[in-house]
Amino acid sequence: MTTQGNIEKRSPADFLKQVVGKPVVVKLNSGVEYKGVLACLDGYMNIAMEQTEEHVGTQLKNKYGDTFIRGNNVLYIAAQKKGKQRKVG
């Protein structure tokens, strides 16, 4: 990782390693969002989450314990930080 001024350059892989075990938002190509703790993911962007909530628009639709999302459905993954989001994807 290099820095130029106040900007730190990171790869998407670095970001994903940093958010494993932390709260994230995963948005699917269909527009549905899943919010929960990122348990793990693989090179195909298949995602395992814990304490997952399914949101359609602003409405909570369902709550799941553990969730597996197939990578080809993922539009982006965003870290949840004090009400702010950072996207990758």
N, CA and C of each residue as an Amber inpcrd file, in Angstrom:
protein
   267
   0.8360000  -1.1720000   0.0000000   0.0000000   0.0000000   0.0000000
   0.8820000   1.2370000   0.0000000   0.5750000   2.1560000  -0.8640000
   1.3100000   3.4030000  -0.9210000   0.3810000   4.5440000  -0.5870000
   0.9880000   5.6370000  -0.1530000   0.1730000   6.8040000   0.1480000
   0.6670000   7.9880000  -0.6520000  -0.2580000   8.8070000  -1.0800000
   0.0510000  10.0610000  -1.7510000  -0.7600000  11.1250000  -1.0470000
  -0.0940000  11.9770000  -0.2970000  -0.8380000  12.9540000   0.4900000
  -1.6540000  12.2280000   1.5370000  -2.9510000  12.4480000   1.5490000
  -3.8370000  11.7820000   2.5020000  -4.5710000  10.6040000   1.8930000
  -4.2910000  10.2850000   0.6310000  -4.9990000   9.2090000  -0.0580000
  -4.1700000   7.9230000   0.0180000  -4.8030000   6.8770000   0.5440000
  -4.1460000   5.5870000   0.6410000  -4.6970000   4.6750000  -0.4380000
  -3.8060000   4.0870000  -1.2400000  -4.2450000   3.1950000  -2.3080000
  -4.2850000   1.7690000  -1.7790000  -5.4430000   1.1180000  -1.9970000
  -5.6140000  -0.2700000  -1.5890000  -6.3010000  -1.0190000  -2.7070000
  -6.0380000  -2.2980000  -2.7770000  -6.7130000  -3.1360000  -3.7620000
  -8.0510000  -3.6020000  -3.1810000  -8.9820000  -4.0480000  -4.0420000
 -10.2310000  -4.6190000  -3.5220000  -9.9830000  -5.7910000  -2.5780000
  -8.9520000  -6.5860000  -2.8620000  -8.6360000  -7.7210000  -1.9850000
  -8.2530000  -7.2380000  -0.5880000  -7.5000000  -6.1440000  -0.5130000
  -7.1330000  -5.5740000   0.7920000  -8.3740000  -5.1360000   1.5560000
  -9.2830000  -4.4730000   0.8500000 -10.5360000  -4.0270000   1.4760000
 -11.3200000  -5.2110000   2.0160000 -11.4650000  -6.2550000   1.2000000
 -12.2550000  -7.4170000   1.6180000 -11.6340000  -8.1140000   2.8210000
 -10.3110000  -8.2210000   2.8560000  -9.6480000  -8.8240000   4.0180000
  -9.9210000  -8.0080000   5.2740000 -10.0020000  -6.6970000   5.1100000
 -10.2150000  -5.8070000   6.2460000 -11.6320000  -5.9080000   6.8110000
 -12.6250000  -6.2220000   5.9820000 -14.0120000  -6.2350000   6.4590000
 -14.5250000  -7.6130000   6.8770000 -13.7280000  -8.6670000   6.7130000
 -14.1590000  -9.9940000   7.1810000 -14.3380000  -9.9300000   8.6970000
 -15.4800000 -10.3950000   9.1580000 -15.7950000 -10.3590000  10.5820000
 -16.4630000  -9.0740000  11.0290000 -16.7330000  -8.1760000  10.0760000
 -17.3410000  -6.8840000  10.4060000 -18.6750000  -6.7270000   9.6800000
 -19.5140000  -5.7800000  10.1300000 -20.8080000  -5.5490000   9.4720000
 -20.6340000  -4.9920000   8.0600000 -21.3900000  -5.5570000   7.1130000
 -21.3540000  -5.1210000   5.7200000 -22.7620000  -5.0700000   5.1500000
 -22.8860000  -4.3980000   4.0080000 -24.0940000  -4.4300000   3.1950000
 -23.7040000  -5.0700000   1.8740000 -24.4460000  -6.0900000   1.4650000
 -24.2360000  -6.7300000   0.1690000 -25.4640000  -6.4390000  -0.6790000
 -25.2550000  -5.7320000  -1.7840000 -26.3670000  -5.4230000  -2.6840000
 -26.2960000  -6.3530000  -3.8800000 -27.4460000  -6.9550000  -4.1990000
 -27.5260000  -7.8760000  -5.3330000 -27.9340000  -7.1380000  -6.5930000
 -27.7110000  -7.7770000  -7.7300000 -28.1050000  -7.2100000  -9.0170000
 -29.6030000  -6.9070000  -9.0600000 -30.3960000  -7.6400000  -8.2980000
 -31.8500000  -7.4480000  -8.2600000 -32.2600000  -6.2220000  -7.4470000
 -31.3140000  -5.6310000  -6.7000000 -31.6150000  -4.4820000  -5.8580000
 -31.8310000  -4.8270000  -4.4040000 -31.9680000  -6.1040000  -4.0890000
 -32.1460000  -6.5470000  -2.7010000 -30.8260000  -6.3630000  -1.9570000
 -30.9050000  -5.9130000  -0.7100000 -29.7160000  -5.7400000   0.1160000
 -29.7460000  -6.7050000   1.2920000 -28.5770000  -7.2330000   1.6180000
 -28.4040000  -8.0760000   2.7930000 -27.4170000  -7.3840000   3.7190000
 -27.8200000  -7.2170000   4.9700000 -26.9780000  -6.5620000   5.9670000
 -26.6600000  -7.5740000   7.0490000 -25.3820000  -7.6980000   7.3600000
 -24.9640000  -8.6320000   8.3920000 -23.4620000  -8.6380000   8.5370000
 -22.9510000  -9.6420000   9.2150000 -21.5150000  -9.7710000   9.4560000
 -20.9210000 -10.6870000   8.3890000 -19.8960000 -10.1990000   7.7020000
 -19.2270000 -10.9790000   6.6660000 -18.3880000 -12.0720000   7.3250000
 -18.7840000 -13.3290000   7.1380000 -18.0610000 -14.4500000   7.7450000
 -16.8620000 -14.8440000   6.8860000 -17.0840000 -14.9990000   5.5720000
 -15.9910000 -15.3360000   4.6650000 -16.4530000 -15.1820000   3.2220000
 -15.5090000 -15.1950000   2.3040000 -15.8120000 -15.1700000   0.8820000
 -14.6790000 -15.8320000   0.1260000 -14.9580000 -16.1890000  -1.1390000
 -13.9300000 -16.8440000  -1.9480000 -13.6320000 -16.0110000  -3.1870000
 -12.7930000 -16.5400000  -4.0680000 -12.3750000 -15.8390000  -5.2720000
 -13.4830000 -15.5910000  -6.2670000 -14.5920000 -16.2940000  -6.1350000
 -15.7460000 -16.0980000  -7.0180000 -16.7490000 -15.1170000  -6.4190000
 -16.3960000 -14.4860000  -5.2930000 -17.2580000 -13.5600000  -4.5530000
 -18.4720000 -14.2620000  -3.9460000 -18.4140000 -15.5970000  -3.7830000
 -19.4320000 -16.2870000  -2.9870000 -19.2480000 -15.8170000  -1.5530000
 -20.3380000 -15.4760000  -0.9100000 -20.2700000 -14.8110000   0.3880000
 -21.0390000 -15.6010000   1.4390000 -20.4290000 -15.7630000   2.6090000
 -21.1210000 -16.3160000   3.7760000 -21.2620000 -15.1820000   4.7880000
 -22.4920000 -15.0090000   5.2880000 -22.7720000 -13.9520000   6.2610000
 -23.4680000 -14.5340000   7.4790000 -23.3590000 -13.8220000   8.5910000
 -24.0300000 -14.1840000   9.8330000 -24.9120000 -13.0180000  10.2680000
 -25.9300000 -13.3040000  11.0840000 -26.8350000 -12.2790000  11.6130000
 -27.3870000 -11.4100000  10.4770000 -27.8810000 -12.0480000   9.4440000
 -28.2390000 -11.3760000   8.2000000 -29.6870000 -10.8990000   8.1830000
 -29.8720000  -9.6890000   7.6650000 -31.1980000  -9.1170000   7.4350000
 -31.3630000  -8.8520000   5.9500000 -32.5420000  -9.1770000   5.4220000
 -32.8580000  -8.9310000   4.0170000 -33.7040000  -7.6670000   3.9100000
 -33.2520000  -6.7050000   3.0870000 -33.9570000  -5.4390000   2.9110000
 -34.3240000  -5.2500000   1.4500000 -35.5750000  -4.8780000   1.2020000
 -36.0320000  -4.5110000  -0.1360000 -36.4630000  -3.0580000  -0.0430000
 -35.7470000  -2.1910000  -0.7390000 -35.9670000  -0.7590000  -0.5590000
 -35.5520000  -0.3940000   0.8510000 -36.4310000   0.2460000   1.5700000
 -36.1290000   0.6030000   2.9620000 -36.7960000  -0.3430000   3.9540000
 -37.4630000  -1.3760000   3.4480000 -38.2520000  -2.2720000   4.2910000
 -37.4940000  -3.5550000   4.6290000 -37.4570000  -3.9000000   5.9160000
 -36.8920000  -5.1640000   6.3670000 -37.8600000  -6.2770000   6.0060000
 -37.4040000  -7.2540000   5.2040000 -38.2730000  -8.3440000   4.7500000
 -38.1140000  -9.6110000   5.5760000 -36.8750000  -9.9070000   6.0020000
 -36.6460000 -11.1660000   6.7070000 -35.3400000 -11.0980000   7.4770000
 -35.2060000 -11.9560000   8.4830000 -33.9610000 -12.1000000   9.2370000
 -33.5180000 -13.5500000   9.1440000 -32.2280000 -13.7490000   8.9200000
 -31.6490000 -15.0900000   8.8120000 -30.4750000 -15.1920000   9.7730000
 -30.1910000 -16.3900000  10.2240000 -28.9900000 -16.6060000  11.0220000
 -27.7700000 -16.5530000  10.1250000 -27.5480000 -17.6290000   9.3900000
 -26.4370000 -17.7080000   8.4460000 -26.9780000 -17.6630000   7.0250000
 -26.2370000 -16.9980000   6.1420000 -26.6770000 -16.8170000   4.7610000
 -25.5140000 -17.0740000   3.8210000 -25.8020000 -17.7120000   2.6880000
 -24.8140000 -17.8960000   1.6300000 -25.3480000 -17.2150000   0.3790000
 -24.5390000 -16.3580000  -0.2270000 -24.9320000 -15.6400000  -1.4390000
 -23.9780000 -16.0120000  -2.5570000 -24.5230000 -16.4570000  -3.6700000
 -23.7060000 -16.8190000  -4.8250000 -23.1110000 -15.5540000  -5.4480000
 -21.8270000 -15.5970000  -5.7420000 -21.0830000 -14.4240000  -6.1770000
 -21.5720000 -13.7480000  -7.4380000 -22.1320000 -14.5070000  -8.3820000
 -22.5430000 -13.8680000  -9.6350000 -23.7750000 -12.9810000  -9.4550000
 -24.3980000 -13.0080000  -8.2800000 -25.5460000 -12.1480000  -7.9820000
 -25.1510000 -10.8310000  -7.3190000 -23.8760000 -10.6910000  -6.9310000
 -23.4300000  -9.5520000  -6.1210000 -23.1060000  -8.3440000  -6.9990000
 -23.7350000  -7.2100000  -6.6770000 -23.4200000  -5.9500000  -7.3350000
 -22.2740000  -5.2640000  -6.6020000 -22.3890000  -5.1710000  -5.2600000
 -21.2880000  -4.6060000  -4.4760000 -21.3630000  -5.0530000  -3.0270000
 -20.2350000  -4.8600000  -2.3370000 -20.1310000  -5.0760000  -0.8960000
 -19.6860000  -3.7530000  -0.2960000 -20.3780000  -3.2960000   0.7330000
 -20.0270000  -2.0380000   1.3940000 -19.8390000  -2.2780000   2.8810000
 -18.7730000  -1.7070000   3.4430000 -18.5610000  -1.7840000   4.8890000
 -19.4980000  -0.8080000   5.5710000 -20.0030000  -1.1880000   6.7290000
 -20.8410000  -0.2920000   7.5320000 -19.9610000   0.3520000   8.5930000
 -19.7730000   1.6490000   8.4930000 -18.9760000   2.3740000   9.4820000
 -19.7570000   3.5730000   9.9820000 -20.2660000   3.4930000  11.1850000
 -20.9490000   4.6130000  11.8310000 -21.9060000   5.3320000  10.8820000
 -22.7440000   4.5510000  10.1960000 -23.7370000   5.1420000   9.3130000
 -23.2380000   5.4250000   7.9140000 -21.9430000   5.2410000   7.6570000
 -21.3960000   5.4720000   6.3250000 -21.0850000   4.1510000   5.6670000
 -21.0150000   4.1630000   4.3410000 -20.7270000   2.9390000   3.5970000
 -19.5450000   3.1640000   2.6700000 -18.7340000   2.1090000   2.5120000
 -17.6780000   2.1000000   1.5080000 -17.9490000   0.9340000   0.6030000
 -17.9370000   1.1530000  -0.6990000 -18.3100000   0.1220000  -1.6610000
 -17.0960000  -0.5210000  -2.3090000 -17.2820000  -1.7650000  -2.7210000
 -16.3530000  -2.4440000  -3.6220000 -17.1970000  -3.2550000  -4.5770000
 -16.8150000  -3.2920000  -5.8180000 -17.5650000  -4.1090000  -6.7720000
 -18.1120000  -3.3820000  -7.9370000
